[in-house]
PDB file of C-alpha atoms in Angstrom:
ATOM      1  CA  UNK A   1      -0.087   0.029  -0.003  1.00  0.00           C
ATOM      2  CA  UNK A   2       1.477   3.212  -1.004  1.00  0.00           C
ATOM      3  CA  UNK A   3       0.329   6.342   1.163  1.00  0.00           C
ATOM      4  CA  UNK A   4       1.954   9.070  -0.867  1.00  0.00           C
ATOM      5  CA  UNK A   5       5.187   8.932   1.117  1.00  0.00           C
ATOM      6  CA  UNK A   6       8.403   8.682  -0.874  1.00  0.00           C
ATOM      7  CA  UNK A   7      10.275   5.382  -0.968  1.00  0.00           C
ATOM      8  CA  UNK A   8      13.521   5.505   1.032  1.00  0.00           C
ATOM      9  CA  UNK A   9      16.592   3.538   2.055  1.00  0.00           C
ATOM     10  CA  UNK A  10      17.923   4.420   5.313  1.00  0.00           C
ATOM     11  CA  UNK A  11      15.971   7.540   5.365  1.00  0.00           C
ATOM     12  CA  UNK A  12      17.293   8.749   1.997  1.00  0.00           C
ATOM     13  CA  UNK A  13      14.960   9.174  -0.798  1.00  0.00           C
ATOM     14  CA  UNK A  14      15.642   6.563  -3.714  1.00  0.00           C
ATOM     15  CA  UNK A  15      15.449   9.195  -6.299  1.00  0.00           C
ATOM     16  CA  UNK A  16      18.320  10.883  -4.542  1.00  0.00           C
ATOM     17  CA  UNK A  17      20.305   7.618  -4.440  1.00  0.00           C
ATOM     18  CA  UNK A  18      19.766   7.327  -8.279  1.00  0.00           C
ATOM     19  CA  UNK A  19      21.088  10.822  -8.857  1.00  0.00           C
ATOM     20  CA  UNK A  20      24.001   9.979  -6.762  1.00  0.00           C
ATOM     21  CA  UNK A  21      24.887   6.826  -8.800  1.00  0.00           C
ATOM     22  CA  UNK A  22      24.630   9.107 -11.933  1.00  0.00           C
ATOM     23  CA  UNK A  23      27.019  11.651 -10.367  1.00  0.00           C
ATOM     24  CA  UNK A  24      29.373   8.945  -9.334  1.00  0.00           C
ATOM     25  CA  UNK A  25      29.383   7.442 -12.895  1.00  0.00           C
ATOM     26  CA  UNK A  26      30.421  10.852 -14.326  1.00  0.00           C
ATOM     27  CA  UNK A  27      33.023  11.381 -11.736  1.00  0.00           C
ATOM     28  CA  UNK A  28      34.526   7.937 -12.296  1.00  0.00           C
ATOM     29  CA  UNK A  29      34.668   8.778 -16.056  1.00  0.00           C
ATOM     30  CA  UNK A  30      36.369  12.013 -15.366  1.00  0.00           C
ATOM     31  CA  UNK A  31      38.858  10.194 -13.087  1.00  0.00           C
ATOM     32  CA  UNK A  32      39.487   7.829 -15.993  1.00  0.00           C
ATOM     33  CA  UNK A  33      40.244  10.446 -18.374  1.00  0.00           C
ATOM     34  CA  UNK A  34      42.463  12.286 -15.910  1.00  0.00           C
ATOM     35  CA  UNK A  35      44.279   9.053 -15.236  1.00  0.00           C
ATOM     36  CA  UNK A  36      44.719   8.505 -18.879  1.00  0.00           C
ATOM     37  CA  UNK A  37      46.508  11.960 -19.059  1.00  0.00           C
ATOM     38  CA  UNK A  38      49.022  11.051 -16.361  1.00  0.00           C
ATOM     39  CA  UNK A  39      52.654  11.160 -17.405  1.00  0.00           C
ATOM     40  CA  UNK A  40      51.444  12.816 -20.983  1.00  0.00           C
ATOM     41  CA  UNK A  41      52.778  16.108 -22.294  1.00  0.00           C
ATOM     42  CA  UNK A  42      50.321  18.844 -21.353  1.00  0.00           C
ATOM     43  CA  UNK A  43      50.106  22.453 -22.555  1.00  0.00           C
ATOM     44  CA  UNK A  44      48.565  25.014 -20.028  1.00  0.00           C
ATOM     45  CA  UNK A  45      47.620  28.504 -21.158  1.00  0.00           C
ATOM     46  CA  UNK A  46      47.257  31.030 -18.280  1.00  0.00           C
ATOM     47  CA  UNK A  47      45.404  34.226 -17.577  1.00  0.00           C
ATOM     48  CA  UNK A  48      48.382  36.330 -17.906  1.00  0.00           C
ATOM     49  CA  UNK A  49      49.272  34.939 -21.470  1.00  0.00           C
ATOM     50  CA  UNK A  50      51.937  32.638 -20.443  1.00  0.00           C
ATOM     51  CA  UNK A  51      51.984  28.977 -21.727  1.00  0.00           C
ATOM     52  CA  UNK A  52      53.535  26.137 -19.671  1.00  0.00           C
ATOM     53  CA  UNK A  53      54.556  22.789 -21.171  1.00  0.00           C
ATOM     54  CA  UNK A  54      55.343  19.888 -19.102  1.00  0.00           C
ATOM     55  CA  UNK A  55      54.496  16.344 -18.093  1.00  0.00           C
ATOM     56  CA  UNK A  56      51.149  16.064 -16.229  1.00  0.00           C
ATOM     57  CA  UNK A  57      51.735  14.608 -12.798  1.00  0.00           C
ATOM     58  CA  UNK A  58      48.642  15.342 -10.759  1.00  0.00           C
ATOM     59  CA  UNK A  59      45.630  17.725  -9.991  1.00  0.00           C
ATOM     60  CA  UNK A  60      43.493  18.354  -7.058  1.00  0.00           C
ATOM     61  CA  UNK A  61      39.915  19.450  -6.245  1.00  0.00           C
ATOM     62  CA  UNK A  62      40.831  23.079  -6.557  1.00  0.00           C
ATOM     63  CA  UNK A  63      41.975  22.356 -10.166  1.00  0.00           C
ATOM     64  CA  UNK A  64      45.670  23.127  -9.434  1.00  0.00           C
ATOM     65  CA  UNK A  65      47.950  21.288 -11.662  1.00  0.00           C
ATOM     66  CA  UNK A  66      51.508  19.948 -11.210  1.00  0.00           C
ATOM     67  CA  UNK A  67      53.667  19.599 -14.240  1.00  0.00           C
ATOM     68  CA  UNK A  68      57.145  18.026 -14.280  1.00  0.00           C
ATOM     69  CA  UNK A  69      59.905  19.106 -16.629  1.00  0.00           C
ATOM     70  CA  UNK A  70      57.980  22.255 -17.268  1.00  0.00           C
ATOM     71  CA  UNK A  71      59.134  25.021 -19.773  1.00  0.00           C
ATOM     72  CA  UNK A  72      57.485  28.467 -19.623  1.00  0.00           C
ATOM     73  CA  UNK A  73      56.811  30.430 -22.904  1.00  0.00           C
ATOM     74  CA  UNK A  74      55.911  34.149 -22.472  1.00  0.00           C
ATOM     75  CA  UNK A  75      53.287  35.950 -24.661  1.00  0.00           C
ATOM     76  CA  UNK A  76      54.052  35.627 -28.442  1.00  0.00           C
ATOM     77  CA  UNK A  77      56.144  38.357 -29.783  1.00  0.00           C
ATOM     78  CA  UNK A  78      55.060  40.440 -32.812  1.00  0.00           C
ATOM     79  CA  UNK A  79      56.782  38.862 -35.734  1.00  0.00           C
ATOM     80  CA  UNK A  80      57.866  35.287 -35.977  1.00  0.00           C
ATOM     81  CA  UNK A  81      60.877  35.207 -33.744  1.00  0.00           C
ATOM     82  CA  UNK A  82      61.372  31.921 -32.066  1.00  0.00           C
ATOM     83  CA  UNK A  83      61.221  32.376 -28.400  1.00  0.00           C
ATOM     84  CA  UNK A  84      63.580  30.367 -26.122  1.00  0.00           C
ATOM     85  CA  UNK A  85      61.677  28.676 -23.125  1.00  0.00           C
ATOM     86  CA  UNK A  86      62.594  29.368 -19.615  1.00  0.00           C
ATOM     87  CA  UNK A  87      63.112  25.859 -17.681  1.00  0.00           C
ATOM     88  CA  UNK A  88      60.964  25.809 -14.544  1.00  0.00           C
ATOM     89  CA  UNK A  89      61.359  22.047 -13.739  1.00  0.00           C
ATOM     90  CA  UNK A  90      58.669  21.055 -11.369  1.00  0.00           C
ATOM     91  CA  UNK A  91      55.648  23.661 -11.331  1.00  0.00           C
ATOM     92  CA  UNK A  92      52.338  24.032  -9.532  1.00  0.00           C
ATOM     93  CA  UNK A  93      49.694  26.088 -11.582  1.00  0.00           C
ATOM     94  CA  UNK A  94      46.840  27.468  -9.553  1.00  0.00           C
ATOM     95  CA  UNK A  95      43.620  26.360 -11.038  1.00  0.00           C
ATOM     96  CA  UNK A  96      42.069  29.915 -10.974  1.00  0.00           C
ATOM     97  CA  UNK A  97      45.006  30.885 -13.520  1.00  0.00           C
ATOM     98  CA  UNK A  98      44.319  28.196 -15.920  1.00  0.00           C
ATOM     99  CA  UNK A  99      42.436  29.170 -19.231  1.00  0.00           C
ATOM    100  CA  UNK A 100      42.950  25.960 -21.043  1.00  0.00           C
ATOM    101  CA  UNK A 101      44.679  22.745 -21.010  1.00  0.00           C
ATOM    102  CA  UNK A 102      45.681  20.312 -23.878  1.00  0.00           C
ATOM    103  CA  UNK A 103      47.400  16.972 -24.231  1.00  0.00           C
ATOM    104  CA  UNK A 104      49.585  15.994 -26.998  1.00  0.00           C
ATOM    105  CA  UNK A 105      47.236  13.780 -28.749  1.00  0.00           C
ATOM    106  CA  UNK A 106      50.055  11.702 -30.474  1.00  0.00           C
ATOM    107  CA  UNK A 107      50.569  10.091 -26.991  1.00  0.00           C
ATOM    108  CA  UNK A 108      46.934   9.062 -26.467  1.00  0.00           C
ATOM    109  CA  UNK A 109      45.430   5.899 -27.832  1.00  0.00           C
ATOM    110  CA  UNK A 110      42.462   5.938 -30.151  1.00  0.00           C
ATOM    111  CA  UNK A 111      40.041   4.708 -27.280  1.00  0.00           C
ATOM    112  CA  UNK A 112      40.922   7.700 -25.106  1.00  0.00           C
ATOM    113  CA  UNK A 113      39.353  10.193 -27.723  1.00  0.00           C
ATOM    114  CA  UNK A 114      36.037   8.975 -27.117  1.00  0.00           C
TER     115      UNK A 114
END
């Protein structure tokens, strides 16, 4: 007999449990994608115009990124002068300064593009 009360498990409405499962699935897909990027060459464009290129080592909840063997390129100069990078080594990029990230696609397997 259903008296209009919502079904629940341990006092949690079942509709919320379903939403949580969907969210967990999305989170696990995101984790898989991040895991596939580990130890791959990553380019990070920053809010101040700099570009950092290095090996993706880790990230956190605040979207901070750690790159190893990192090189820094300043804003592109006018003309076609090739700029020498500044070697940074290990670098932590605050998440709020990141405009975009990209991975060298030649290092990824075909299944990782989907």
